[in-house]
Coordinates of C-alpha atoms in Angstrom, one line a residue:
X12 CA -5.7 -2.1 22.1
X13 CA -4.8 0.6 19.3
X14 CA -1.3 1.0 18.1
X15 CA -0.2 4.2 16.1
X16 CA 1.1 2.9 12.3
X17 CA 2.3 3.3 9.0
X18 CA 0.6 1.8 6.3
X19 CA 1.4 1.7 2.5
X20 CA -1.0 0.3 -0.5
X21 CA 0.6 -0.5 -3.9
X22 CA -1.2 -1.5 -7.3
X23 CA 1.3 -2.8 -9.2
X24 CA 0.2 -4.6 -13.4
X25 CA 2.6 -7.0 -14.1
X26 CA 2.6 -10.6 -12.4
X27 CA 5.5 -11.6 -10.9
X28 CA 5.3 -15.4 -11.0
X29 CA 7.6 -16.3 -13.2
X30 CA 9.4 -13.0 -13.4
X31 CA 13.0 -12.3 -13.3
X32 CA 11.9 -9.7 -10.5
X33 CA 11.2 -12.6 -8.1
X34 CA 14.8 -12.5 -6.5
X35 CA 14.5 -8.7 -5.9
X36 CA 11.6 -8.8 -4.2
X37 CA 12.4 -11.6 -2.2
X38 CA 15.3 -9.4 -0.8
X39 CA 13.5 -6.3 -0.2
X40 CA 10.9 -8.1 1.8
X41 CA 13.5 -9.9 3.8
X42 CA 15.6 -6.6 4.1
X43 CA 17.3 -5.5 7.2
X44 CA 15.6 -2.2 7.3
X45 CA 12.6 -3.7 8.6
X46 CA 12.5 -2.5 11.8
X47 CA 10.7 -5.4 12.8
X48 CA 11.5 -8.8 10.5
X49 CA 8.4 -10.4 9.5
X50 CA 9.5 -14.7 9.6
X51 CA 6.3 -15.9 10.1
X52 CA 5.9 -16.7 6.4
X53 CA 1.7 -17.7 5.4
X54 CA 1.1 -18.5 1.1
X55 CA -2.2 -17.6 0.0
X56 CA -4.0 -20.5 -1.3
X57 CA -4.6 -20.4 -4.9
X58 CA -8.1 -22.3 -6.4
X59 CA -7.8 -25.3 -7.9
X60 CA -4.0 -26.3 -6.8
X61 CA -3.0 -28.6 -4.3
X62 CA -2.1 -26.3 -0.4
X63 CA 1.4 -24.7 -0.4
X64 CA 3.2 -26.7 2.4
X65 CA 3.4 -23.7 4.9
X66 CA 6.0 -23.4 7.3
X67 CA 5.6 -24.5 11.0
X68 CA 7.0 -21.5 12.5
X69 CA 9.4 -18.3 12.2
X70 CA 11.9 -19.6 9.4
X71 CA 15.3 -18.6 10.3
X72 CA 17.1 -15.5 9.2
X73 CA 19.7 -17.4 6.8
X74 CA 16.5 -19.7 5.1
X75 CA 13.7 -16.9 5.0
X76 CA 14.6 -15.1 1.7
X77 CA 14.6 -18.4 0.3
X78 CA 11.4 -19.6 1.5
X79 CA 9.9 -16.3 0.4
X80 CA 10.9 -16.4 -3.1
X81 CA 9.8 -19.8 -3.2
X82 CA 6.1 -18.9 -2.1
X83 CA 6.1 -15.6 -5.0
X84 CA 7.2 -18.4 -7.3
X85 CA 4.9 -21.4 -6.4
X86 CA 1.8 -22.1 -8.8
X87 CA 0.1 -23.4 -5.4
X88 CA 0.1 -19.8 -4.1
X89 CA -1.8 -16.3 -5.0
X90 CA 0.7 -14.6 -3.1
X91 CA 2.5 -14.2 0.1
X92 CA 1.3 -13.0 4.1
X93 CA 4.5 -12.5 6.4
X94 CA 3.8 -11.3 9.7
X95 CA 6.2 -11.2 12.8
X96 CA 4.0 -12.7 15.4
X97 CA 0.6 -15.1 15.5
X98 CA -0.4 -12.7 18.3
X99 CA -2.6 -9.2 17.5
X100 CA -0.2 -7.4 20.0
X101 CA 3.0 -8.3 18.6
X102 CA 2.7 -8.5 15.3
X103 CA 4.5 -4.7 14.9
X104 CA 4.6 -5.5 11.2
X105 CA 3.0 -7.5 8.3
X106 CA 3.3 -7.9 4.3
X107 CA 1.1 -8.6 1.5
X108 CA 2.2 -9.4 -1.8
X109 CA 0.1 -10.9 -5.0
X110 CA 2.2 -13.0 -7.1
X111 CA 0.3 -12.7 -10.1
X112 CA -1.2 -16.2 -10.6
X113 CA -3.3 -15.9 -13.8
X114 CA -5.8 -18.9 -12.0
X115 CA -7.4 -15.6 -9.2
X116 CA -9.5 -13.3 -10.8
X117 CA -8.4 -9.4 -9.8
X118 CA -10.5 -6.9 -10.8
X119 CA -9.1 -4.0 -12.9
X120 CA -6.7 -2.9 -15.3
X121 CA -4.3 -3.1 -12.8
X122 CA -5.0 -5.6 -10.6
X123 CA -2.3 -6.8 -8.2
X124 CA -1.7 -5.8 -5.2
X125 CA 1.2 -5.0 -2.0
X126 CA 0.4 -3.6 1.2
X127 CA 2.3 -3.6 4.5
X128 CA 2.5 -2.1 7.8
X129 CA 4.5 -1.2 10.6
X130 CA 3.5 0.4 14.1
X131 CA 5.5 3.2 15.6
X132 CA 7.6 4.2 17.4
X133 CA 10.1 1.7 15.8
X134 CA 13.0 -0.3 18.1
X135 CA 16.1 1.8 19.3
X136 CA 18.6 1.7 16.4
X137 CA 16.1 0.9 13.9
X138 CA 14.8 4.1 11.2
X139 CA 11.1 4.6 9.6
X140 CA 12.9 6.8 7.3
X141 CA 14.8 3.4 5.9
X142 CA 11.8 1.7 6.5
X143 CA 10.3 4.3 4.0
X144 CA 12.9 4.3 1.4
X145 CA 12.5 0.7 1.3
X146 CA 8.8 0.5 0.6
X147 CA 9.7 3.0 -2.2
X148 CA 12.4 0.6 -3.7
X149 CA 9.6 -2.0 -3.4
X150 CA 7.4 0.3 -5.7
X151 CA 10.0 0.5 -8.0
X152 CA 10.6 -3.0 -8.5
X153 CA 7.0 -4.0 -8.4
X154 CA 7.1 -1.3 -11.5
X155 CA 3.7 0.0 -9.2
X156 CA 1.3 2.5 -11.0
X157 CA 0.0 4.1 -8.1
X158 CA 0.1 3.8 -4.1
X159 CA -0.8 6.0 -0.9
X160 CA 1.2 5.6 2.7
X161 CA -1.4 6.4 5.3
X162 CA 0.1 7.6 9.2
X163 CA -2.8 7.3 11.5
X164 CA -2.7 7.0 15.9
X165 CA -5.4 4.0 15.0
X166 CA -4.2 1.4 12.8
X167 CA -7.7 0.0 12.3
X168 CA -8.2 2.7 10.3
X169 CA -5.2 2.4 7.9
X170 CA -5.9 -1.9 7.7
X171 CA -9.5 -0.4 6.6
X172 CA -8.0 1.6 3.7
X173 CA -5.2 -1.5 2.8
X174 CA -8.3 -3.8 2.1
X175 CA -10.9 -1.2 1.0
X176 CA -13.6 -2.0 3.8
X177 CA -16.3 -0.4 5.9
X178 CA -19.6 0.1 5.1
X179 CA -20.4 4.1 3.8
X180 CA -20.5 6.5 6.3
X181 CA -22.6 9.6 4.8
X182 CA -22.3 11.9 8.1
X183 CA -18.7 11.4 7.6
X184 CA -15.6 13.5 5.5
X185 CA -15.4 11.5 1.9
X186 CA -12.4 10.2 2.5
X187 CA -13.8 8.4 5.5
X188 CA -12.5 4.7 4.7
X189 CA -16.2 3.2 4.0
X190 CA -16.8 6.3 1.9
X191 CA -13.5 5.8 0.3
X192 CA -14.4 2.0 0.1
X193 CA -17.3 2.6 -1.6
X194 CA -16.1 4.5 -4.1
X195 CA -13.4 2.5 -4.8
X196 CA -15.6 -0.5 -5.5
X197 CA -17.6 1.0 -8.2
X198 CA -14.6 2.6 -10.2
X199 CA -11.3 -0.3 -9.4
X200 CA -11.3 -1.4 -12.8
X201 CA -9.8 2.1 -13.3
X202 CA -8.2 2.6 -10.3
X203 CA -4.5 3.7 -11.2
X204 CA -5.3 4.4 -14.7
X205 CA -8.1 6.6 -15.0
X206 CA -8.7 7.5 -11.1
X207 CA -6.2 7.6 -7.9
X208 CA -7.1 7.5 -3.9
X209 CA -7.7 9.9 -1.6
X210 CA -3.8 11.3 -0.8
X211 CA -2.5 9.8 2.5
X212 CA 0.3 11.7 4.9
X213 CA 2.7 10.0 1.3
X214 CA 1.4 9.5 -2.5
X215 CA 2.5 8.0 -5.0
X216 CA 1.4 9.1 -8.7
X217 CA 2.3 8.2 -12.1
X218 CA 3.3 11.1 -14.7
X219 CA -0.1 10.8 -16.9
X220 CA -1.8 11.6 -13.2
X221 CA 0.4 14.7 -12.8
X222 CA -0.2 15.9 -16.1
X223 CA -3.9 15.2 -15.5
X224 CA -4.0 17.7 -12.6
X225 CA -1.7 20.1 -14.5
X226 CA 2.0 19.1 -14.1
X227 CA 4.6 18.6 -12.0
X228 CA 5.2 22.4 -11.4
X229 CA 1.5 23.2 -10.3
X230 CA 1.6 20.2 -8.8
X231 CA 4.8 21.4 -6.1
X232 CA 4.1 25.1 -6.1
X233 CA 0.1 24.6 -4.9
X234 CA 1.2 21.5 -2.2
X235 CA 4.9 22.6 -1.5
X236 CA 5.8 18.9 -0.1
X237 CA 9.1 18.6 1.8
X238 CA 9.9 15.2 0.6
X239 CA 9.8 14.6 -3.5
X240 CA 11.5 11.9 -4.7
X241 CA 11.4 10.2 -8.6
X242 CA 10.2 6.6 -8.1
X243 CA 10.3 5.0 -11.7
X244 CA 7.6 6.6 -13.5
X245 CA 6.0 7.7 -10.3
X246 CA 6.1 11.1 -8.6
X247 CA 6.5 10.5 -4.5
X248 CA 5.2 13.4 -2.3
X249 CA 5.2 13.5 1.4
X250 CA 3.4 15.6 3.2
X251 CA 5.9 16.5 6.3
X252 CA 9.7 15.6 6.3
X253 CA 9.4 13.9 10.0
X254 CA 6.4 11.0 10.6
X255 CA 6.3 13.0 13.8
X256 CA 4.6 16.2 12.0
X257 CA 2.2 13.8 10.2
X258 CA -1.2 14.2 11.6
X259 CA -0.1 18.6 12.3
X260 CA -1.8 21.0 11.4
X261 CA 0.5 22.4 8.3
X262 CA 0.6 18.7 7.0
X263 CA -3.4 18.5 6.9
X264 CA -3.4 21.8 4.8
X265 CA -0.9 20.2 2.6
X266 CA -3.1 17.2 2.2
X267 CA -6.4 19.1 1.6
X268 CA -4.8 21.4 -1.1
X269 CA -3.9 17.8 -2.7
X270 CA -7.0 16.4 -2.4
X271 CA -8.3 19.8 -4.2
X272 CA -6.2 19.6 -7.0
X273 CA -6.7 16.0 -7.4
X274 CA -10.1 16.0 -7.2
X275 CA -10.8 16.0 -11.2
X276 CA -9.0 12.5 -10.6
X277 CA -9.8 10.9 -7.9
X278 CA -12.6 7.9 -7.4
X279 CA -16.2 9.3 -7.6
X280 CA -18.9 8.7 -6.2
X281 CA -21.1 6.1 -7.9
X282 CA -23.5 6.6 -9.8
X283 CA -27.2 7.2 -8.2
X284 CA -29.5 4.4 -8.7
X285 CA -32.9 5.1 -10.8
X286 CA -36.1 5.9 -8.6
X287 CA -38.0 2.2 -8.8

């Protein structure tokens, strides 16, 4: 079964191990603007240190933001996975977030990583918009350097994008996620710094982006984004101001006149290999 989604990617360059930051993100990702609470709480396994005791089950509300900022903190642990249910079809929304363990190798210049998504329609009283502004505190905290939120009626396709899979698909648009993927493989040590993604239905980019695709005027006047908002150093456009008008017509324009302009900037294409 498919489910349609939100999505959001973040690159973020400074670990947060042993960071002050910790607490903050602890209470973001245990924030009741979820609209569904992830308490199925899952430490990434780190190389050469002894297994993270993991929880046995959903950790209640009043001990989860403890338990997660004891998993960001633990030497035992790359990172942590929260999810809301074992099961495929009701786990409505899930978290990724690297700690910053120097003992895992990440490729790039900016090399950690925070991802999340969450299906939609949300529950009666809850609000994607909050669900929004909280990613977008979460950038801000993580001090990211980049990110894209992806809307899609198939959430395969965002999960695709959050890991960078798929094999390359040359029949398909470029930003097709194995062409994407591909890309992506052959330029992430510059990935946030030198390049940016394909734009999603949101985008985050830092000011040195902007001023590589001619500033932040040129930038508004040739997109015209309903939804800007200052996110630390990074310019947040969205492409529609309701997730409703996401995949419409006027949105799409938007997003291709982004991708235009972005173009000078965004992964290329890798290299051709040498006739043998």
């Amino acid at each position: 079964m498919t489910y349609p989604a939100l999505g959001f990617w973040l690159i973020f360059e400074t670990p947060l191990l042993k960071s002050d930051r910790v607490t903050n993100v602890a209470e973001l990702l245990t924030d009741p603007r979820w609209p569904w609470q992830p308490s199925l709480v899952r430490p990434m396994p780190s190389p050469g240190e002894g297994l993270y005791p993991w929880p046995g089950g959903k950790i209640a509300a009043k001990a989860l933001r403890g338990a997660v900022e004891d998993v960001i903190r633990s030497d035992s642990a790359t990172g942590i996975y929260l999810s809301t249910s074992r099961q495929d079809a009701g786990n409505h929304v899930f978290l990724i977030v690297d700690n910053g363990t120097p003992r895992t190798h990440k490729e790039g210049r900016i090399p950690y990583t925070a991802l999340g998504l969450c299906r939609y329609p949300v529950p009666p009283g809850k609000s994607i918009d909050a669900w929004l502004a909280l990613v977008r505190e979460l950038a801000t905290v993580l001090e990211a350097k980049h990110g894209v939120i992806w809307v899609d009626a198939d959430e395969r396709y965002i999960i695709a994008r959050q890991f960078v899979s798929g094999s390359p698909r040359p029949r398909e648009a470029p930003d097709h996620p194995g062409n994407e993927s591909y890309r992506i493989i052959h330029a992430r040590r510059d990935l946030g710094e030198r390049y940016v993604r394909f734009p999603g239905w949101a985008t985050f980019l830092r000011s040195a982006h902007v001023d590589a695709i001619g500033g932040r005027e040129k930038l508004l006047a040739t997109v015209n984004p309903p939804v800007v908002h200052d996110v630390g150093d990074l310019l947040y456009l969205q492409l529609s101001a309701s997730v409703d008008d996401a995949l419409s017509d006027e949105t799409q324009a938007r997003r291709r006149a982004l991708i235009e302009l972005l173009t000078p900037i965004i992964v290329p294409l890798a290299p051709a290999r040498p006739a043998a």
